[in-house]
Every structure is written in C-alpha cells, then in structure tokens.
Amino acid sequence: MCNERGGVIDDLYAYRFGANEYLLIINASRIEADYSWLQTRLAAFDRRDGVALRNISDSMAAVAVQGPRVVDFIDN
C-alpha cells in the first residue's frame, strides 16, 4: 500500500474476486492505522459513489508461515 508519492504505507495482500470486488489483507498490528488511512483516501476520491470500504478484520484470519525452513514445516 503506497502513498501518493510512492512511499510505502504498509505491506498487504490484495485479492480480486470480481470486476469490482477486492479483499485487502493488511498487517494485523496496523489495522486501525491502515484502515484510517484508506478511509481518508476514499473520502478524497472523486468517484467514491458505489465504493464500500469495510473493516471485517474481526471476522477473518490469516496465517503467514515464512522463513528459510518453511518447506520442512509444510512437508511434515
């Protein structure tokens, strides 16, 4: 997730479910800050009609397993 100048706000996963439907999975430790930033950007967006931004973090979960030995972990 980048700011207007291309600087990094935070890392995220973005999934596209349809022509106009997306799911963003943002860093759990920054949910409130990142969601607030997205709300601010949406408020400034000229074509915001028809755009729904919802924080559904309380009903979702993600697990990220990473590191050089992740294959060993998954294979077991």
Short mmCIF file of the C-alpha atoms (twelve columns), coordinates in Angstrom:
data_MODEL
# 
_entry.id   MODEL 
# 
loop_
_atom_site.group_PDB 
_atom_site.id 
_atom_site.type_symbol 
_atom_site.label_atom_id 
_atom_site.label_alt_id 
_atom_site.label_comp_id 
_atom_site.label_asym_id 
_atom_site.label_seq_id 
_atom_site.Cartn_x 
_atom_site.Cartn_y 
_atom_site.Cartn_z 
_atom_site.pdbx_PDB_model_num 
ATOM 1  C CA . MET A 1  0.000   0.000   0.000   1 
ATOM 2  C CA . CYS A 2  1.692   3.174   -1.216  1 
ATOM 3  C CA . ASN A 3  1.121   6.843   -0.539  1 
ATOM 4  C CA . GLU A 4  0.665   9.485   -3.226  1 
ATOM 5  C CA . ARG A 5  4.436   9.811   -3.719  1 
ATOM 6  C CA . GLY A 6  5.025   6.069   -3.999  1 
ATOM 7  C CA . GLY A 7  6.318   5.687   -0.449  1 
ATOM 8  C CA . VAL A 8  5.287   2.617   1.498   1 
ATOM 9  C CA . ILE A 9  2.410   2.836   3.979   1 
ATOM 10 C CA . ASP A 10 2.370   -0.897  4.727   1 
ATOM 11 C CA . ASP A 11 2.581   -4.294  3.083   1 
ATOM 12 C CA . LEU A 12 -0.593  -6.168  2.220   1 
ATOM 13 C CA . TYR A 13 -2.151  -8.928  0.180   1 
ATOM 14 C CA . ALA A 14 -4.764  -7.915  -2.382  1 
ATOM 15 C CA . TYR A 15 -7.253  -10.409 -3.794  1 
ATOM 16 C CA . ARG A 16 -9.586  -9.640  -6.690  1 
ATOM 17 C CA . PHE A 17 -12.874 -11.561 -6.571  1 
ATOM 18 C CA . GLY A 18 -14.617 -9.823  -9.445  1 
ATOM 19 C CA . ALA A 19 -14.504 -6.771  -11.668 1 
ATOM 20 C CA . ASN A 20 -15.338 -4.524  -8.710  1 
ATOM 21 C CA . GLU A 21 -14.700 -6.632  -5.618  1 
ATOM 22 C CA . TYR A 22 -11.424 -6.804  -3.697  1 
ATOM 23 C CA . LEU A 23 -10.176 -8.055  -0.366  1 
ATOM 24 C CA . LEU A 24 -7.153  -6.404  1.228   1 
ATOM 25 C CA . ILE A 25 -5.350  -8.252  3.989   1 
ATOM 26 C CA . ILE A 26 -3.258  -5.768  5.897   1 
ATOM 27 C CA . ASN A 27 -0.739  -6.126  8.700   1 
ATOM 28 C CA . ALA A 28 -2.645  -7.130  11.863  1 
ATOM 29 C CA . SER A 29 -0.581  -4.830  14.088  1 
ATOM 30 C CA . ARG A 30 -1.589  -1.806  11.962  1 
ATOM 31 C CA . ILE A 31 -5.271  -2.479  11.212  1 
ATOM 32 C CA . GLU A 32 -6.575  0.735   12.747  1 
ATOM 33 C CA . ALA A 33 -3.893  2.993   11.234  1 
ATOM 34 C CA . ASP A 34 -4.121  1.402   7.786   1 
ATOM 35 C CA . TYR A 35 -7.937  1.376   7.754   1 
ATOM 36 C CA . SER A 36 -7.982  5.021   8.825   1 
ATOM 37 C CA . TRP A 37 -5.579  5.886   6.002   1 
ATOM 38 C CA . LEU A 38 -7.810  4.049   3.494   1 
ATOM 39 C CA . GLN A 39 -10.887 5.919   4.782   1 
ATOM 40 C CA . THR A 40 -9.106  9.252   4.325   1 
ATOM 41 C CA . ARG A 41 -8.089  8.344   0.779   1 
ATOM 42 C CA . LEU A 42 -11.622 7.199   -0.068  1 
ATOM 43 C CA . ALA A 43 -13.096 10.458  1.262   1 
ATOM 44 C CA . ALA A 44 -10.811 12.372  -1.126  1 
ATOM 45 C CA . PHE A 45 -11.651 10.112  -4.106  1 
ATOM 46 C CA . ASP A 46 -13.854 11.855  -6.686  1 
ATOM 47 C CA . ARG A 47 -15.565 8.632   -7.785  1 
ATOM 48 C CA . ARG A 48 -16.278 7.229   -4.318  1 
ATOM 49 C CA . ASP A 49 -20.009 6.669   -5.032  1 
ATOM 50 C CA . GLY A 50 -20.575 2.950   -5.179  1 
ATOM 51 C CA . VAL A 51 -17.372 2.178   -3.257  1 
ATOM 52 C CA . ALA A 52 -17.855 0.329   0.017   1 
ATOM 53 C CA . LEU A 53 -14.932 0.135   2.423   1 
ATOM 54 C CA . ARG A 54 -15.494 -2.177  5.376   1 
ATOM 55 C CA . ASN A 55 -13.188 -3.404  8.102   1 
ATOM 56 C CA . ILE A 56 -14.104 -7.079  8.536   1 
ATOM 57 C CA . SER A 57 -10.966 -7.955  10.492  1 
ATOM 58 C CA . ASP A 58 -12.915 -9.304  13.467  1 
ATOM 59 C CA . SER A 59 -14.491 -11.989 11.269  1 
ATOM 60 C CA . MET A 60 -11.378 -13.004 9.291   1 
ATOM 61 C CA . ALA A 61 -7.965  -14.527 9.985   1 
ATOM 62 C CA . ALA A 62 -4.741  -15.128 8.102   1 
ATOM 63 C CA . VAL A 63 -1.660  -17.153 8.949   1 
ATOM 64 C CA . ALA A 64 1.669   -16.423 7.305   1 
ATOM 65 C CA . VAL A 65 4.304   -19.116 7.624   1 
ATOM 66 C CA . GLN A 66 7.651   -17.897 6.353   1 
ATOM 67 C CA . GLY A 67 11.352  -18.384 6.615   1 
ATOM 68 C CA . PRO A 68 14.088  -20.499 5.070   1 
ATOM 69 C CA . ARG A 69 12.772  -23.754 6.594   1 
ATOM 70 C CA . VAL A 70 9.092   -23.279 5.765   1 
ATOM 71 C CA . VAL A 71 9.166   -26.182 3.273   1 
ATOM 72 C CA . ASP A 72 10.287  -28.510 6.092   1 
ATOM 73 C CA . PHE A 73 7.392   -27.330 8.224   1 
ATOM 74 C CA . ILE A 74 4.776   -27.770 5.478   1 
ATOM 75 C CA . ASP A 75 6.045   -31.203 4.429   1 
ATOM 76 C CA . ASN A 76 5.638   -32.599 7.964   1 
# 
